[in-house]
Short mmCIF file of C-alpha atoms and ligand atoms in Angstrom, two decimals:
data_model
loop_
_atom_site.label_atom_id
_atom_site.label_comp_id
_atom_site.label_asym_id
_atom_site.label_seq_id
_atom_site.Cartn_x
_atom_site.Cartn_y
_atom_site.Cartn_z
CA MET A 1 126.74 42.02 41.22
CA ILE A 2 124.26 43.14 43.87
CA ASP A 3 123.97 46.87 44.64
CA ASN A 4 123.58 48.47 48.06
CA LYS A 5 124.45 45.30 49.90
CA HIS A 6 127.80 44.75 51.46
CA LEU A 7 129.47 41.60 50.27
CA VAL A 8 131.34 39.72 52.96
CA LEU A 9 133.76 36.92 52.13
CA GLY A 10 133.75 34.43 55.03
CA ILE A 11 136.62 32.03 55.68
CA GLU A 12 136.38 29.07 58.09
CA SER A 13 139.13 26.58 58.95
CA SER A 14 138.67 25.79 62.65
CA CYS A 15 138.44 22.01 62.41
CA ASP A 16 138.26 19.65 59.43
CA GLU A 17 136.34 21.72 56.89
CA THR A 18 138.01 24.31 54.70
CA ALA A 19 135.21 26.69 53.80
CA ALA A 20 134.64 30.00 52.05
CA ALA A 21 131.40 31.81 51.27
CA VAL A 22 130.11 35.11 49.97
CA VAL A 23 127.07 36.57 51.73
CA ALA A 24 125.29 39.76 50.63
CA GLY A 25 123.80 42.09 53.21
CA GLY A 26 124.33 39.48 55.95
CA ARG A 27 121.40 37.48 54.60
CA GLU A 28 121.73 36.31 51.05
CA ILE A 29 124.13 33.43 50.40
CA LEU A 30 125.76 33.93 46.99
CA SER A 31 128.12 30.98 47.42
CA ASN A 32 128.95 28.50 50.16
CA ILE A 33 131.87 26.18 49.42
CA VAL A 34 132.96 23.47 51.87
CA ALA A 35 135.91 21.14 51.28
CA SER A 36 135.45 18.38 53.85
CA GLN A 37 138.38 16.31 55.10
CA THR A 38 136.25 13.40 56.32
CA GLU A 39 137.91 10.93 53.95
CA ILE A 40 141.36 11.86 55.28
CA HIS A 41 140.45 11.47 58.96
CA ARG A 42 138.15 8.47 58.54
CA LYS A 43 140.79 5.81 59.03
CA TYR A 44 141.85 7.40 62.33
CA GLY A 45 138.26 7.57 63.63
CA GLY A 46 138.60 11.28 64.41
CA VAL A 47 140.28 14.50 63.33
CA VAL A 48 144.11 14.38 63.33
CA PRO A 49 145.23 18.00 63.91
CA GLU A 50 148.47 17.85 61.86
CA LEU A 51 146.70 16.36 58.86
CA ALA A 52 143.93 18.95 59.18
CA SER A 53 146.37 21.90 59.01
CA ARG A 54 148.18 20.42 56.01
CA GLU A 55 144.92 19.87 54.16
CA HIS A 56 143.68 23.40 54.93
CA LEU A 57 146.91 24.72 53.38
CA ARG A 58 146.20 22.74 50.21
CA GLN A 59 142.54 23.73 50.03
CA ILE A 60 142.32 27.35 51.14
CA VAL A 61 143.26 29.00 47.84
CA PRO A 62 141.03 26.88 45.55
CA VAL A 63 138.12 27.02 48.00
CA VAL A 64 138.20 30.83 48.23
CA ARG A 65 138.58 31.06 44.45
CA GLU A 66 135.55 28.84 43.94
CA ALA A 67 133.46 30.87 46.42
CA ILE A 68 134.28 34.05 44.48
CA GLU A 69 133.55 32.43 41.12
CA GLN A 70 130.25 30.91 42.20
CA ALA A 71 129.13 34.25 43.62
CA ASN A 72 129.84 35.67 40.18
CA ILE A 73 131.99 38.48 41.54
CA THR A 74 135.69 39.31 41.67
CA LEU A 75 137.79 39.66 44.81
CA ARG A 76 137.72 43.45 44.27
CA ASP A 77 133.92 43.45 44.82
CA VAL A 78 134.29 42.08 48.33
CA ASP A 79 133.59 44.72 51.03
CA ALA A 80 135.14 42.84 53.95
CA VAL A 81 136.91 39.60 54.80
CA ALA A 82 135.54 37.77 57.86
CA VAL A 83 137.60 34.95 59.30
CA THR A 84 137.16 32.47 62.16
CA GLN A 85 139.59 33.41 64.92
CA GLY A 86 138.65 30.52 67.28
CA PRO A 87 137.83 28.34 69.07
CA GLY A 88 139.25 25.32 67.25
CA LEU A 89 142.50 23.56 66.39
CA VAL A 90 145.22 26.18 66.50
CA GLY A 91 147.14 24.96 63.43
CA ALA A 92 143.92 24.73 61.43
CA LEU A 93 142.71 28.18 62.53
CA LEU A 94 146.09 29.72 61.66
CA VAL A 95 145.68 28.83 58.00
CA GLY A 96 142.38 30.74 57.68
CA VAL A 97 143.48 33.65 59.89
CA THR A 98 146.75 34.13 57.98
CA TYR A 99 145.12 33.86 54.59
CA GLY A 100 142.30 36.21 55.65
CA LYS A 101 144.80 38.77 56.89
CA VAL A 102 146.82 38.64 53.67
CA LEU A 103 143.70 38.92 51.53
CA ALA A 104 142.20 41.85 53.47
CA THR A 105 145.51 43.71 53.47
CA SER A 106 146.21 43.18 49.78
CA LEU A 107 142.65 44.22 48.84
CA GLY A 108 142.67 47.17 51.25
CA LYS A 109 139.40 45.91 52.77
CA PRO A 110 138.37 45.56 56.42
CA LEU A 111 139.28 42.37 58.26
CA ILE A 112 136.67 41.05 60.70
CA ALA A 113 137.44 38.45 63.39
CA VAL A 114 134.57 36.04 64.06
CA ASN A 115 134.09 33.63 66.94
CA HIS A 116 133.17 30.24 65.44
CA LEU A 117 130.42 29.76 68.04
CA GLU A 118 128.81 33.06 67.10
CA GLY A 119 128.92 31.76 63.54
CA HIS A 120 126.73 28.82 64.61
CA VAL A 121 124.21 31.30 66.08
CA HIS A 122 124.17 33.20 62.78
CA ALA A 123 123.62 29.96 60.85
CA VAL A 124 120.24 29.82 62.58
CA LEU A 125 119.47 33.46 61.74
CA LEU A 126 120.50 33.02 58.09
CA GLU A 127 118.15 30.10 57.68
CA ALA A 128 115.24 31.71 59.51
CA ARG A 129 115.52 34.91 57.52
CA ALA A 130 115.77 33.06 54.22
CA ALA A 131 112.36 31.60 55.13
CA ASN A 132 111.05 35.04 56.18
CA ARG A 133 110.87 34.03 59.82
CA GLU A 134 112.27 36.53 62.30
CA PRO A 135 113.21 34.92 65.62
CA GLN A 136 112.18 36.65 68.84
CA PHE A 137 114.84 37.50 71.40
CA PRO A 138 116.09 36.67 73.95
CA ALA A 139 116.86 33.18 72.68
CA ILE A 140 118.44 30.11 74.22
CA CYS A 141 120.92 28.64 71.75
CA LEU A 142 122.19 25.07 72.00
CA ILE A 143 125.37 24.57 70.00
CA VAL A 144 125.94 20.86 69.66
CA SER A 145 128.70 19.44 67.48
CA GLY A 146 131.76 17.20 67.53
CA GLY A 147 133.69 19.83 69.45
CA HIS A 148 131.03 21.65 71.47
CA THR A 149 127.93 21.19 73.56
CA ILE A 150 127.09 24.62 74.99
CA LEU A 151 123.99 26.57 75.93
CA TYR A 152 124.00 30.34 75.47
CA TYR A 153 121.50 33.00 76.39
CA VAL A 154 121.40 35.39 73.44
CA LYS A 155 120.05 38.92 73.80
CA ALA A 156 119.64 41.36 70.91
CA GLU A 157 121.41 44.58 71.89
CA PRO A 158 121.87 46.79 68.82
CA ALA A 159 125.20 48.69 68.74
CA ASN A 160 125.77 51.84 66.63
CA GLY A 161 122.36 51.21 65.09
CA ALA A 162 123.52 47.80 63.84
CA GLU A 163 122.45 44.31 64.84
CA HIS A 164 124.48 43.07 67.77
CA PHE A 165 124.05 40.22 70.23
CA ALA A 166 125.15 39.78 73.83
CA TYR A 167 125.91 36.24 74.98
CA THR A 168 125.80 34.63 78.40
CA LYS A 169 127.04 31.07 78.82
CA ILE A 170 124.36 29.01 80.57
CA GLY A 171 126.20 25.68 80.68
CA GLY A 172 128.56 23.43 78.77
CA THR A 173 129.86 19.90 78.68
CA ARG A 174 132.09 18.72 81.51
CA ASP A 175 133.71 16.07 79.31
CA ASP A 176 132.80 14.88 75.79
CA ALA A 177 130.74 16.88 73.31
CA ALA A 178 127.56 15.12 72.15
CA GLY A 179 128.94 14.63 68.61
CA GLU A 180 132.11 13.18 70.08
CA ALA A 181 129.98 10.62 71.99
CA TYR A 182 128.26 9.71 68.69
CA ASP A 183 131.64 9.31 67.01
CA LYS A 184 133.11 7.21 69.84
CA VAL A 185 130.09 4.91 70.12
CA ALA A 186 130.07 4.40 66.34
CA ARG A 187 133.75 3.57 66.51
CA MET A 188 133.29 1.05 69.35
CA LEU A 189 130.54 -0.68 67.40
CA ALA A 190 132.37 -0.50 64.04
CA PHE A 191 129.98 1.81 62.22
CA GLY A 192 132.73 4.03 60.85
CA TYR A 193 133.37 7.76 61.04
CA PRO A 194 131.68 10.17 61.48
CA GLY A 195 129.25 8.39 63.80
CA GLY A 196 126.33 10.85 63.87
CA PRO A 197 124.91 10.36 60.38
CA ILE A 198 125.05 6.53 60.45
CA ILE A 199 123.52 6.26 63.95
CA ASP A 200 120.84 8.74 62.85
CA ARG A 201 120.13 6.52 59.84
CA LEU A 202 120.02 3.19 61.73
CA ALA A 203 118.46 4.15 65.09
CA PRO A 204 114.87 4.10 63.72
CA TYR A 205 115.28 0.33 63.19
CA GLY A 206 115.87 -0.30 66.91
CA ASN A 207 113.84 0.00 70.11
CA PRO A 208 114.85 3.19 71.96
CA GLN A 209 113.58 1.76 75.28
CA ALA A 210 115.54 -1.51 75.03
CA VAL A 211 118.63 -0.38 76.97
CA ARG A 212 118.26 2.00 79.90
CA PHE A 213 121.00 4.54 80.50
CA SER A 214 120.93 6.55 83.69
CA ASP A 215 121.07 10.35 83.52
CA PRO A 216 124.41 11.93 84.40
CA ARG A 217 124.60 13.05 88.00
CA MET A 218 126.58 16.20 88.54
CA ARG A 219 127.23 18.68 91.30
CA GLY A 220 127.47 22.37 90.55
CA ASN A 221 125.87 24.05 87.54
CA PRO A 222 122.61 22.20 86.81
CA HIS A 223 122.75 23.43 83.20
CA ASP A 224 125.96 21.53 82.38
CA PHE A 225 126.14 18.40 80.21
CA SER A 226 128.14 15.18 80.48
CA PHE A 227 128.37 12.44 77.85
CA SER A 228 131.32 10.34 78.96
CA GLY A 229 129.10 8.23 81.26
CA ILE A 230 126.84 7.02 78.47
CA LYS A 231 129.86 6.22 76.31
CA THR A 232 131.27 4.04 79.11
CA ALA A 233 127.85 2.44 79.66
CA VAL A 234 127.70 1.48 75.97
CA LEU A 235 131.16 -0.08 76.28
CA HIS A 236 130.07 -2.14 79.34
CA HIS A 237 126.95 -3.23 77.50
CA ILE A 238 129.04 -4.47 74.56
CA ARG A 239 131.47 -6.31 76.87
CA SER A 240 128.64 -8.14 78.57
CA ASN A 241 127.10 -9.27 75.26
CA PRO A 242 129.47 -11.56 73.31
CA GLN A 243 127.08 -11.62 70.34
CA LEU A 244 127.59 -7.87 69.92
CA GLU A 245 131.37 -8.36 69.98
CA SER A 246 131.33 -10.88 67.16
CA GLU A 247 129.16 -8.61 64.98
CA ILE A 248 131.67 -5.82 65.52
CA GLU A 249 134.36 -8.03 63.95
CA VAL A 250 132.18 -8.63 60.91
CA ARG A 251 131.33 -4.95 60.43
CA HIS A 252 134.94 -4.02 60.94
CA ARG A 253 135.92 -6.25 58.02
CA ALA A 254 133.11 -4.75 55.91
CA LEU A 255 134.33 -1.21 56.65
CA THR A 256 137.85 -2.24 55.67
CA ARG A 257 136.44 -3.41 52.33
CA GLY A 258 134.81 0.03 51.93
CA GLU A 259 131.25 -1.18 52.62
CA ARG A 260 129.95 1.68 54.69
CA THR A 261 126.46 2.46 53.39
CA GLY A 262 123.54 2.43 55.82
CA ASP A 263 122.01 -0.58 54.08
CA ALA A 264 125.26 -2.58 54.11
CA LEU A 265 125.89 -1.91 57.80
CA ARG A 266 122.27 -2.52 58.76
CA ALA A 267 122.39 -5.94 57.08
CA LEU A 268 125.33 -6.77 59.39
CA SER A 269 123.55 -5.63 62.56
CA SER A 270 121.29 -7.71 64.78
CA ALA A 271 118.21 -6.37 66.55
CA ALA A 272 120.31 -6.16 69.72
CA THR A 273 122.79 -3.81 68.04
CA LEU A 274 120.08 -1.67 66.49
CA ASP A 275 118.38 -1.49 69.90
CA LEU A 276 121.63 -0.28 71.43
CA LEU A 277 121.99 2.46 68.77
CA ALA A 278 118.37 3.54 69.21
CA SER A 279 118.67 3.60 73.00
CA PHE A 280 121.94 5.55 72.90
CA GLN A 281 120.49 8.14 70.54
CA HIS A 282 117.26 8.41 72.52
CA SER A 283 119.18 9.00 75.73
CA VAL A 284 121.45 11.68 74.20
CA VAL A 285 118.57 13.47 72.47
CA SER A 286 116.36 13.38 75.60
CA ASN A 287 119.19 14.84 77.63
CA LEU A 288 119.87 17.66 75.12
CA VAL A 289 116.18 18.53 74.93
CA SER A 290 115.52 18.42 78.68
CA GLN A 291 118.67 20.45 79.53
CA THR A 292 117.75 23.10 76.95
CA PHE A 293 114.16 23.52 78.05
CA SER A 294 114.95 23.36 81.75
CA ALA A 295 117.25 26.39 81.25
CA LEU A 296 114.13 28.42 80.46
CA GLY A 297 113.39 28.59 84.20
CA ASP A 298 116.53 30.64 84.89
CA TYR A 299 116.79 32.24 81.43
CA PRO A 300 113.37 33.26 80.13
CA ALA A 301 113.54 33.17 76.34
CA ARG A 302 111.18 33.64 73.43
CA SER A 303 112.96 31.32 70.99
CA ILE A 304 115.10 28.20 71.02
CA PHE A 305 118.00 27.89 68.55
CA VAL A 306 119.74 24.56 67.85
CA SER A 307 122.93 24.62 65.76
CA GLY A 308 126.10 22.58 65.06
CA GLY A 309 126.67 19.22 63.37
CA VAL A 310 124.41 17.22 65.72
CA ALA A 311 121.53 19.64 64.96
CA ALA A 312 121.25 17.71 61.68
CA ASN A 313 119.94 14.72 63.67
CA SER A 314 116.38 13.72 62.72
CA GLU A 315 115.27 12.53 66.16
CA LEU A 316 116.76 15.65 67.78
CA ARG A 317 114.82 17.90 65.40
CA ARG A 318 111.57 16.03 65.99
CA ALA A 319 112.03 16.06 69.77
CA PHE A 320 112.77 19.82 69.83
CA GLU A 321 109.81 20.54 67.58
CA THR A 322 107.45 18.49 69.73
CA GLU A 323 108.56 20.08 72.98
CA SER A 324 108.55 23.60 71.50
CA ALA A 325 105.02 23.15 70.18
CA ARG A 326 103.90 21.87 73.58
CA ARG A 327 105.34 24.95 75.29
CA GLY A 328 104.34 27.40 72.56
CA ILE A 329 107.88 28.66 71.92
CA GLY A 330 109.50 29.02 68.47
CA VAL A 331 112.34 26.62 67.60
CA PHE A 332 114.86 27.37 64.86
CA PHE A 333 117.39 25.07 63.18
CA PRO A 334 119.72 25.72 60.27
CA SER A 335 119.34 23.48 57.22
CA ARG A 336 121.63 20.45 57.30
CA ALA A 337 124.17 22.30 55.12
CA LEU A 338 124.31 25.22 57.54
CA SER A 339 124.28 23.01 60.66
CA THR A 340 127.73 21.60 60.06
CA ASP A 341 130.77 23.88 59.81
CA ASN A 342 130.56 26.34 56.92
CA ALA A 343 131.71 29.85 56.03
CA ALA A 344 128.32 31.40 55.20
CA MET A 345 127.65 31.57 58.94
CA ILE A 346 131.05 33.26 59.44
CA ALA A 347 130.30 35.81 56.70
CA ALA A 348 126.85 36.51 58.24
CA ALA A 349 128.32 37.03 61.72
CA GLY A 350 131.09 39.12 60.11
CA TYR A 351 128.51 41.35 58.42
CA ALA A 352 126.93 42.24 61.79
CA HIS A 353 130.38 43.17 63.14
CA LEU A 354 131.19 45.14 59.99
CA MET A 355 128.01 47.17 60.42
CA ALA A 356 128.77 47.70 64.12
CA GLY A 357 132.22 49.09 63.19
CA ASP A 358 134.30 46.23 64.61
CA ARG A 359 137.64 45.77 62.84
CA ALA A 360 140.59 43.43 63.34
CA ASP A 361 144.11 44.34 62.26
CA SER A 362 147.30 42.60 61.23
CA THR A 363 147.99 41.59 64.86
CA LEU A 364 144.98 39.20 64.75
CA ASN A 365 145.95 35.76 65.98
CA ALA A 366 144.24 32.38 66.09
CA GLU A 367 142.92 31.48 69.55
CA ALA A 368 142.23 27.81 70.19
CA ASN A 369 140.15 28.48 73.30
CA LEU A 370 138.48 31.75 72.33
CA PRO A 371 135.36 32.03 74.52
CA LEU A 372 132.10 33.57 73.28
CA ALA A 373 131.06 34.47 76.82
O1 KG4 B 401 129.69 21.06 63.42
P1 KG4 B 401 130.50 19.90 62.88
O2 KG4 B 401 130.54 19.71 61.41
O3 KG4 B 401 131.99 20.00 63.33
C1 KG4 B 401 132.39 20.31 64.61
O4 KG4 B 401 132.54 21.53 64.89
O5 KG4 B 401 132.54 19.36 65.39
O6 KG4 B 401 129.94 18.60 63.62
C2 KG4 B 401 130.42 17.31 63.37
C3 KG4 B 401 129.78 16.38 64.39
C4 KG4 B 401 130.32 14.96 64.35
O7 KG4 B 401 130.57 14.55 65.68
C5 KG4 B 401 129.19 14.15 63.71
O8 KG4 B 401 129.15 12.81 64.14
C6 KG4 B 401 127.97 14.93 64.19
O9 KG4 B 401 128.36 16.29 64.16
N1 KG4 B 401 126.82 14.73 63.30
C7 KG4 B 401 125.66 14.17 63.70
C8 KG4 B 401 124.83 14.10 62.54
N2 KG4 B 401 125.52 14.65 61.50
C9 KG4 B 401 126.73 15.04 61.98
N3 KG4 B 401 125.27 13.70 64.89
C10 KG4 B 401 124.04 13.17 64.98
N4 KG4 B 401 123.20 13.04 63.93
C11 KG4 B 401 123.54 13.51 62.71
N5 KG4 B 401 122.71 13.40 61.67
ZN1 ZN B 402 131.36 24.11 64.56
#
């Protein structure tokens, strides 16, 4: 057991991962357990809210127990319980919020409410600090996942002598999140669910310039995103290429037989399909990078943060690194494990709130649309 460092138990259940973690002093991850429901939602091609809540109910107790055991502590050693209040699926959030409340009350320890999106910001900080890199503020943070594509301006504004951040929303998606576009395109082309990892794996085999997608045109906030147009453009491209349609049938049968590895699906994909994947990914990544860096004009920042499931994407990481180096600005990503939903990021965000004196009470409720700013 570690002395002089507050131990925060984080609990996360906003979407399809039941997660619990113990973090010491807001920096040191003692355990980080994630029970993913991907297998359950796979056959529906997306997260089914009712199934997610039911699975969280089954998993929450064993997942928290495992987080405590792996951290080599007992529940009594925990100094605070931090739980995701929102945003997310309300039934899923309720499981974590209710369990967190019960645990904090029965242990007589503080309960801390954490915004899931702030958790993604802390995932970046956790990773940077583990590598002894201290990001400079203000930062522009792109949170890009299956549920979100949002840009925040993050300023460090210590409160009560503790670390505290102030957030301003720069822009967000008008329609689909980027990860959702990955998932929908993979579904249309019969590459299975989730779409991001398989497209990431296969895109390097195609020509990213083969299919041209036009940039979304939008009125209003120039910092907003839109990904429904490219999804529709992919659909039109498939419809106008009968060869692509027949391959989809073949891959669909392979998926039904459980053949879903990158190699198996690549062997069932022509150059035209791989070109389409590469072009789709290139277009999405270019848009995310250009929207993030163009925000610097209105929001001068000293660092760029990229977090959320899509931040695991190889081309996205390379493109952000190249552009950051060109502009001489630091870019920070979480590791792949901290990019996707996890509870270490919730515990780290909870630690900052604990130090700042923030407390939730037994009236805490899940909020599906909880804004960060
Ligand atoms: O953050 P996350 O685990 O859950 C949400 O809050 O949505 O993100 C999951 C999303 C999915 O849409 C998945 O397809 C996408 O992140 N994703 C990726 C990659 N890995 C996961 N997208 C692109 N490339 C990846 N390597
Ligand atoms: Zn998330």
